PDB file of C-alpha atoms in Angstrom:
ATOM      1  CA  UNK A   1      48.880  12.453  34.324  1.00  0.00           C
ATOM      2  CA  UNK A   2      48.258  13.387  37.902  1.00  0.00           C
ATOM      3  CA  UNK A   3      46.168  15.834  38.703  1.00  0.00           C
ATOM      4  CA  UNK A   4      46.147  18.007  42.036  1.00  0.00           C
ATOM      5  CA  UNK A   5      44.058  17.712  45.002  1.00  0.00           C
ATOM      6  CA  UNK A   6      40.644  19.567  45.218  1.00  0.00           C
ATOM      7  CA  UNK A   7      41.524  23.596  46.658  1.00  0.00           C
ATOM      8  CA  UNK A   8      38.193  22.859  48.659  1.00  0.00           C
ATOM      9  CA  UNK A   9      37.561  19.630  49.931  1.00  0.00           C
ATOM     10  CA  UNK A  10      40.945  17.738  49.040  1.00  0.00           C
ATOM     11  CA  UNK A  11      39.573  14.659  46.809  1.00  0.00           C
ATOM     12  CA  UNK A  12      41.032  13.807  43.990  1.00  0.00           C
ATOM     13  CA  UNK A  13      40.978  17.209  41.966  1.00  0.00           C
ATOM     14  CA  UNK A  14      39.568  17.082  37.895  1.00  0.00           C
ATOM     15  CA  UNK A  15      41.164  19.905  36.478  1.00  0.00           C
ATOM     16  CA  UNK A  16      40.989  23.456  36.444  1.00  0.00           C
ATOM     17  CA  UNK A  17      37.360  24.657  37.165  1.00  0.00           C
ATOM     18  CA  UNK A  18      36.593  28.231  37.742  1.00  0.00           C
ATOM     19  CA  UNK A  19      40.208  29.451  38.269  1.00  0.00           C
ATOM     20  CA  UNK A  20      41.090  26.872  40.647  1.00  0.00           C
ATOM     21  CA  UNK A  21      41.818  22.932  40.985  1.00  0.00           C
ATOM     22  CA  UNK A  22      38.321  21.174  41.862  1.00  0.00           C
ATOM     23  CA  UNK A  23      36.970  18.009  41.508  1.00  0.00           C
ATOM     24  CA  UNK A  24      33.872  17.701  39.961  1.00  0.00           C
ATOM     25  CA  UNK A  25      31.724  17.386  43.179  1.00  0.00           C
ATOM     26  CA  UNK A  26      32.823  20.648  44.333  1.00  0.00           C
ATOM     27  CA  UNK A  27      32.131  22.163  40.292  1.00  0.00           C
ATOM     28  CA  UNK A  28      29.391  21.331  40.364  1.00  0.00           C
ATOM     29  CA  UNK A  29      27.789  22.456  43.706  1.00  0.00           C
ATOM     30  CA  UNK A  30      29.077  25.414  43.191  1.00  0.00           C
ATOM     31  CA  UNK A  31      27.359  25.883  39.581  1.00  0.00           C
ATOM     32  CA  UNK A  32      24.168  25.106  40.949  1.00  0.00           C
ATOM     33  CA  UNK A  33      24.573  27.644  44.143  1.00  0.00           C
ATOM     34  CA  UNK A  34      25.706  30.635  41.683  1.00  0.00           C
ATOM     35  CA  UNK A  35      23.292  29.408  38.864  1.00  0.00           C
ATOM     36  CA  UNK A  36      20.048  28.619  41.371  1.00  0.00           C
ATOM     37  CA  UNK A  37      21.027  31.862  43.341  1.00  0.00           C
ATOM     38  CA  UNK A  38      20.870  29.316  46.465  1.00  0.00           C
ATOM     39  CA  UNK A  39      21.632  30.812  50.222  1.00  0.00           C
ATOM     40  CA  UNK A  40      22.613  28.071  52.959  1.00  0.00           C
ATOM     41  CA  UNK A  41      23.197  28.550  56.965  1.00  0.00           C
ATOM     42  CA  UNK A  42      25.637  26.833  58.643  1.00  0.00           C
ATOM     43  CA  UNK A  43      24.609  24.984  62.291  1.00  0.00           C
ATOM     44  CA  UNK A  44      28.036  25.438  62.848  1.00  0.00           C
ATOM     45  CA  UNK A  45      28.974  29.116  63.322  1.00  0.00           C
ATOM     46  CA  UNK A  46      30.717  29.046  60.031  1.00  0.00           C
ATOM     47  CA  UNK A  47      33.348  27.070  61.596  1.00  0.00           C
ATOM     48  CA  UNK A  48      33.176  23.693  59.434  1.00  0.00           C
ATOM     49  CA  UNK A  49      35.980  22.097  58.394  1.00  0.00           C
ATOM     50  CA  UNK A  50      35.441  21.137  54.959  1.00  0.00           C
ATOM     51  CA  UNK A  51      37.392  17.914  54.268  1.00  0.00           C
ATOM     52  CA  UNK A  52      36.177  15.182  51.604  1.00  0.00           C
ATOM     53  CA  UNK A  53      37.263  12.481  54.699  1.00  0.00           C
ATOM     54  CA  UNK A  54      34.087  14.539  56.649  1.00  0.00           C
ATOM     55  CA  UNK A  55      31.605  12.662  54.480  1.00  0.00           C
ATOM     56  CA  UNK A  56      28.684  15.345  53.371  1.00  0.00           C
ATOM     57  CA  UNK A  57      29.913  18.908  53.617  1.00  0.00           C
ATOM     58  CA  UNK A  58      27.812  21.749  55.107  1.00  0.00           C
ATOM     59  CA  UNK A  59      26.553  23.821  52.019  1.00  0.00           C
ATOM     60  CA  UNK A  60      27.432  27.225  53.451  1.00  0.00           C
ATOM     61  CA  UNK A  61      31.060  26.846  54.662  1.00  0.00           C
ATOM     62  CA  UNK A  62      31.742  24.947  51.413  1.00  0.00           C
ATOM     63  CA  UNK A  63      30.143  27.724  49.327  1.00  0.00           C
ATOM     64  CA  UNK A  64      32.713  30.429  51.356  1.00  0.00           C
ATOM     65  CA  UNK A  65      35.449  28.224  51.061  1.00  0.00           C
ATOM     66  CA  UNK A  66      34.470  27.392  47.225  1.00  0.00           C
ATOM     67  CA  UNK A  67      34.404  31.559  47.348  1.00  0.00           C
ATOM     68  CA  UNK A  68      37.877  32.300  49.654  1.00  0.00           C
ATOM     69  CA  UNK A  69      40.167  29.779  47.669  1.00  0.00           C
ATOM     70  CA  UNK A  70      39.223  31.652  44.442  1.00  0.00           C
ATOM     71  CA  UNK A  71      36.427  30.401  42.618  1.00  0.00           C
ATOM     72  CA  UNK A  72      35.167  32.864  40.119  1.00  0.00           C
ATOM     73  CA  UNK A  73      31.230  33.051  40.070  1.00  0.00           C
ATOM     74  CA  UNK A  74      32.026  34.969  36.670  1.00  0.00           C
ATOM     75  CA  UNK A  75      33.457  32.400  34.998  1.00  0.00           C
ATOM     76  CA  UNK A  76      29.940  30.623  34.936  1.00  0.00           C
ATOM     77  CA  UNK A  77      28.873  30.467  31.174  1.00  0.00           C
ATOM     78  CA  UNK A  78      25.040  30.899  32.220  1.00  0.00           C
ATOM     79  CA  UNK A  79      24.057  30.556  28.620  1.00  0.00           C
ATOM     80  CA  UNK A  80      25.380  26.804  28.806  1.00  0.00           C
ATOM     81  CA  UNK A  81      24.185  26.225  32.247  1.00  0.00           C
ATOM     82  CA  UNK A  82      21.030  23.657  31.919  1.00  0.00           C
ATOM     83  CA  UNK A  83      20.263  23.839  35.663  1.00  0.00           C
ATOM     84  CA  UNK A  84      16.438  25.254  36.472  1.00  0.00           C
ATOM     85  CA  UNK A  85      15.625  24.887  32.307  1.00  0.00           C
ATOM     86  CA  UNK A  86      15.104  20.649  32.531  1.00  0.00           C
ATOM     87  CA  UNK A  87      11.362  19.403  31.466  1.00  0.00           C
ATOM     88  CA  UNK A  88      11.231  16.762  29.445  1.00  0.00           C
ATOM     89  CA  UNK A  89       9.103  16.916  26.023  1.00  0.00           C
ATOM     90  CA  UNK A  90       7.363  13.845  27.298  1.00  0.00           C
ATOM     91  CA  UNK A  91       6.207  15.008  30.811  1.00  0.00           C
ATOM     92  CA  UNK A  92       5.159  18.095  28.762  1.00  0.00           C
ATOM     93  CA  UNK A  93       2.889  16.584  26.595  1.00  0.00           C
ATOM     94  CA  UNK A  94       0.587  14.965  29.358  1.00  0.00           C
ATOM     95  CA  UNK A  95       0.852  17.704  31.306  1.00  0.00           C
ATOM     96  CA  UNK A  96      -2.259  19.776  31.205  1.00  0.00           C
ATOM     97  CA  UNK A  97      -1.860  23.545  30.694  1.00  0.00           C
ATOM     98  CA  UNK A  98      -2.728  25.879  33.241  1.00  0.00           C
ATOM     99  CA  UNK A  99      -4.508  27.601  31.423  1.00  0.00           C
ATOM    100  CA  UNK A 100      -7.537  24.997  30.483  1.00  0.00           C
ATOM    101  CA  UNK A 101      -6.989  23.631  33.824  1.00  0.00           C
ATOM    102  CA  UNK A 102      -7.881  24.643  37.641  1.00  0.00           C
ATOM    103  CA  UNK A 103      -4.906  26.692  39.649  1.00  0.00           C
ATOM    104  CA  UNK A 104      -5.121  23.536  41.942  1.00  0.00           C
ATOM    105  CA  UNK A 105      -3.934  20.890  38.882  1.00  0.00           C
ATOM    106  CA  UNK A 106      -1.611  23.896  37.789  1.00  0.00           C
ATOM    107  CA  UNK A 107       0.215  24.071  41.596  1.00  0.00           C
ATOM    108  CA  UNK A 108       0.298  20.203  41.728  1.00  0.00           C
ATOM    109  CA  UNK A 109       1.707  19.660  38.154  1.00  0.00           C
ATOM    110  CA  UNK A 110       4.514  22.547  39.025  1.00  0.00           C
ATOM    111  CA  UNK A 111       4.995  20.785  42.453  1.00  0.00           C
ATOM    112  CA  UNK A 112       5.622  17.633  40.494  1.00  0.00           C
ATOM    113  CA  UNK A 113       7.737  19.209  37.913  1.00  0.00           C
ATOM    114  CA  UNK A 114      10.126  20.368  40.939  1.00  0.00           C
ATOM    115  CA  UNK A 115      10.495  17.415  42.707  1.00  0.00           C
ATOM    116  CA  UNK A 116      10.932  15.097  39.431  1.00  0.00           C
ATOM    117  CA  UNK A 117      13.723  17.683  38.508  1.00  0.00           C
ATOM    118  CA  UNK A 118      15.297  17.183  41.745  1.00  0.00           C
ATOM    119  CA  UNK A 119      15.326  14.012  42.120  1.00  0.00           C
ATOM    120  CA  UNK A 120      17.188  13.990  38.490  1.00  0.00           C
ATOM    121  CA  UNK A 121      19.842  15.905  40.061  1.00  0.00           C
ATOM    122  CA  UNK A 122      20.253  13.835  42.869  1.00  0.00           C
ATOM    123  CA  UNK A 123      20.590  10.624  40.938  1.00  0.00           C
ATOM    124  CA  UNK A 124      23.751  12.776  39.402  1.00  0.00           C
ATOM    125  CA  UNK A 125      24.703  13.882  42.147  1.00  0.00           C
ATOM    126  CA  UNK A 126      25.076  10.499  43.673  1.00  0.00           C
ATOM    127  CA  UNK A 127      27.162   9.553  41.012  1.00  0.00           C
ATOM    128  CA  UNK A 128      29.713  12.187  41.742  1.00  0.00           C
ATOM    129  CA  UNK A 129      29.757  11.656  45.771  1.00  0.00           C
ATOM    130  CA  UNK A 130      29.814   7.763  45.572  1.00  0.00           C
ATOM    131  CA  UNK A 131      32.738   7.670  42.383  1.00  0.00           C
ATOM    132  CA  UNK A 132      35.002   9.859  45.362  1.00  0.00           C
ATOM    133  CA  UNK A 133      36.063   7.060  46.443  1.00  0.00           C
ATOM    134  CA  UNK A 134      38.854   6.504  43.955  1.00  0.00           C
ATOM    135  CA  UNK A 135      37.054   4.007  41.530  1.00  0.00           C
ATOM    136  CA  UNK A 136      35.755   5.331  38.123  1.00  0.00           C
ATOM    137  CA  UNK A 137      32.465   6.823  37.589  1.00  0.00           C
ATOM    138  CA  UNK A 138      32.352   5.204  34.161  1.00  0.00           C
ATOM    139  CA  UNK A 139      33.137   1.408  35.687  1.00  0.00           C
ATOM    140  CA  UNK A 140      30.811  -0.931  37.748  1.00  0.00           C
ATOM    141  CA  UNK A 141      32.946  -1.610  40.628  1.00  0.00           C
ATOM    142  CA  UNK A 142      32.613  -5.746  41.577  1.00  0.00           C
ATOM    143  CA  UNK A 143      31.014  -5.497  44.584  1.00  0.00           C
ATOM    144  CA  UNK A 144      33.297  -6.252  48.108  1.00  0.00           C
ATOM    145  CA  UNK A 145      32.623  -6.179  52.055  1.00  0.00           C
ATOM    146  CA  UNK A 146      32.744  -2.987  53.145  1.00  0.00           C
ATOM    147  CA  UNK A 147      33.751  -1.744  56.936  1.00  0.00           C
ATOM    148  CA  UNK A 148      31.443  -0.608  59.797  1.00  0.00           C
ATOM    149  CA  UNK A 149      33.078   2.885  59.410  1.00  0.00           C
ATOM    150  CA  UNK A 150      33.055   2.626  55.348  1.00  0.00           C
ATOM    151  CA  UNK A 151      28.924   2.161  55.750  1.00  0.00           C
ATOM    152  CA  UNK A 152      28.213   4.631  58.589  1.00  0.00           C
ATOM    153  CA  UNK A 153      30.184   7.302  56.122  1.00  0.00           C
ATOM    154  CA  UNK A 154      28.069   5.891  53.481  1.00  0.00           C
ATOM    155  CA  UNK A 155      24.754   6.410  55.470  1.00  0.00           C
ATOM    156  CA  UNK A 156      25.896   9.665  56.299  1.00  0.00           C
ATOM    157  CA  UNK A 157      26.043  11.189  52.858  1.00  0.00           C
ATOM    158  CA  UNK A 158      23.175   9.878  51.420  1.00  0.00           C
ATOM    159  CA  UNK A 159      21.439  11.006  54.559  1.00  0.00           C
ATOM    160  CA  UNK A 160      22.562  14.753  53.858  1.00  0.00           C
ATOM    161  CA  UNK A 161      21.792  14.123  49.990  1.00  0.00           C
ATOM    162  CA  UNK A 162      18.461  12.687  50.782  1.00  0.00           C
ATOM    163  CA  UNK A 163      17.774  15.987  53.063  1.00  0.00           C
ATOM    164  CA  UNK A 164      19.096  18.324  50.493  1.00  0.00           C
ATOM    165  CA  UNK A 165      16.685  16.584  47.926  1.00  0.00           C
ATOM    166  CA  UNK A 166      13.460  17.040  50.434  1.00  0.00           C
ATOM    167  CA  UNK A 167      14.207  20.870  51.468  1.00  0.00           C
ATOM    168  CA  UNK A 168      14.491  21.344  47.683  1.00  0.00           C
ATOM    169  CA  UNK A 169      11.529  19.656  46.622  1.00  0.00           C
ATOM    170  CA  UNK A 170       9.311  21.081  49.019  1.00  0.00           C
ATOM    171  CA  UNK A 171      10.004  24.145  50.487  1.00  0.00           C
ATOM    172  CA  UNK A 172       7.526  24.650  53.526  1.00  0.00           C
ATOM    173  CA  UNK A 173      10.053  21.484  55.012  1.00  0.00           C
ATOM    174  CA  UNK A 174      12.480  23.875  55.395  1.00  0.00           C
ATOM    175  CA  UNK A 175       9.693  25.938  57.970  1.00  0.00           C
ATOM    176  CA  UNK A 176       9.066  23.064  60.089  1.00  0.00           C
ATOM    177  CA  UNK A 177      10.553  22.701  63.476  1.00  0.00           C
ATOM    178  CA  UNK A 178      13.634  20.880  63.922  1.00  0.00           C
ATOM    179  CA  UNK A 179      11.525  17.990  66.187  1.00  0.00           C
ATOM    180  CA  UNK A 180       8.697  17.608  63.123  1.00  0.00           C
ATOM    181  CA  UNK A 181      11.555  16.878  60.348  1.00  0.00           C
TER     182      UNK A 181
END
């Protein structure tokens, strides 16, 4: 069975998601955005045209489009959403409590918390972005040459996931000046 193109970015679409035809990429950033209560800018003047063949897409034109071509933000079932709720038992248990411990060790362990969390969502993330290419997420693709343009592409999104990682992980990034990043 076929299923139609993405409504936002034009991959290969996954279903019906939120009223509309989406592939999972574009589910799930949306999810998180609605969930996580997230607000992007665009260094475009809202003007981006968001394509999957554009590589990484910018957050706030995607969001809009996500928005315009009729995703429902009530449709969200937040009582099933897991996003912002992820600590493991384990990382728990070594974890000292803030309470028997200095504010400093409390900061530091929440700072920790964040970034580990993050980092789990990348690794997901990844998934989703790199199995857009037409291959199965579920499959170990044998591994073949791959084109100048097929790398720089390549380079491109993990550069943008990378960044999206960092300005999550630690928020005074986001405060620095453009020529300190």
């Amino acid at each position: 069975m076929m299923m139609n193109p993405c409504v936002v970015c034009l991959a290969h679409g996954n279903g019906k998601h939120f009223g509309v035809d989406a592939c999972r990429g574009c589910t799930a950033f949306f999810r998180r955005t609605v969930v996580n209560k997230r607000k992007y800018k665009c260094s475009e003047d809202d003007t981006c045209d968001i394509e999957k063949s554009e590589g990484v897409l910018c957050k706030k034109c995607r969001f809009e489009k996500c928005l315009k071509m009729g995703m429902k933000k009530e449709s969200i079932q937040n009582h099933r959403d897991i996003y912002g709720r992820r600590n493991p038992p384990a990382l728990k248990a070594i974890l000292p409590s803030p309470s028997t411990s200095s504010p400093q060790i409390a900061v530091s362990t929440s700072i920790l918390s964040t970034i580990k969390r993050n980092y789990s969502q990348l690794e997901n993330v990844r998934v989703v972005v790199h199995s857009m290419e037409g291959g199965s997420m579920f499959l170990k693709p044998a591994p073949r040459g791959q084109t100048y343009k097929e790398t720089y592409r390549l380079l491109l999104r993990e550069f943008y996931l990378v960044a999206d990682w960092i300005s999550n992980s630690f928020p005074h990034f986001t405060e620095l000046p453009t020529s300190q990043k």
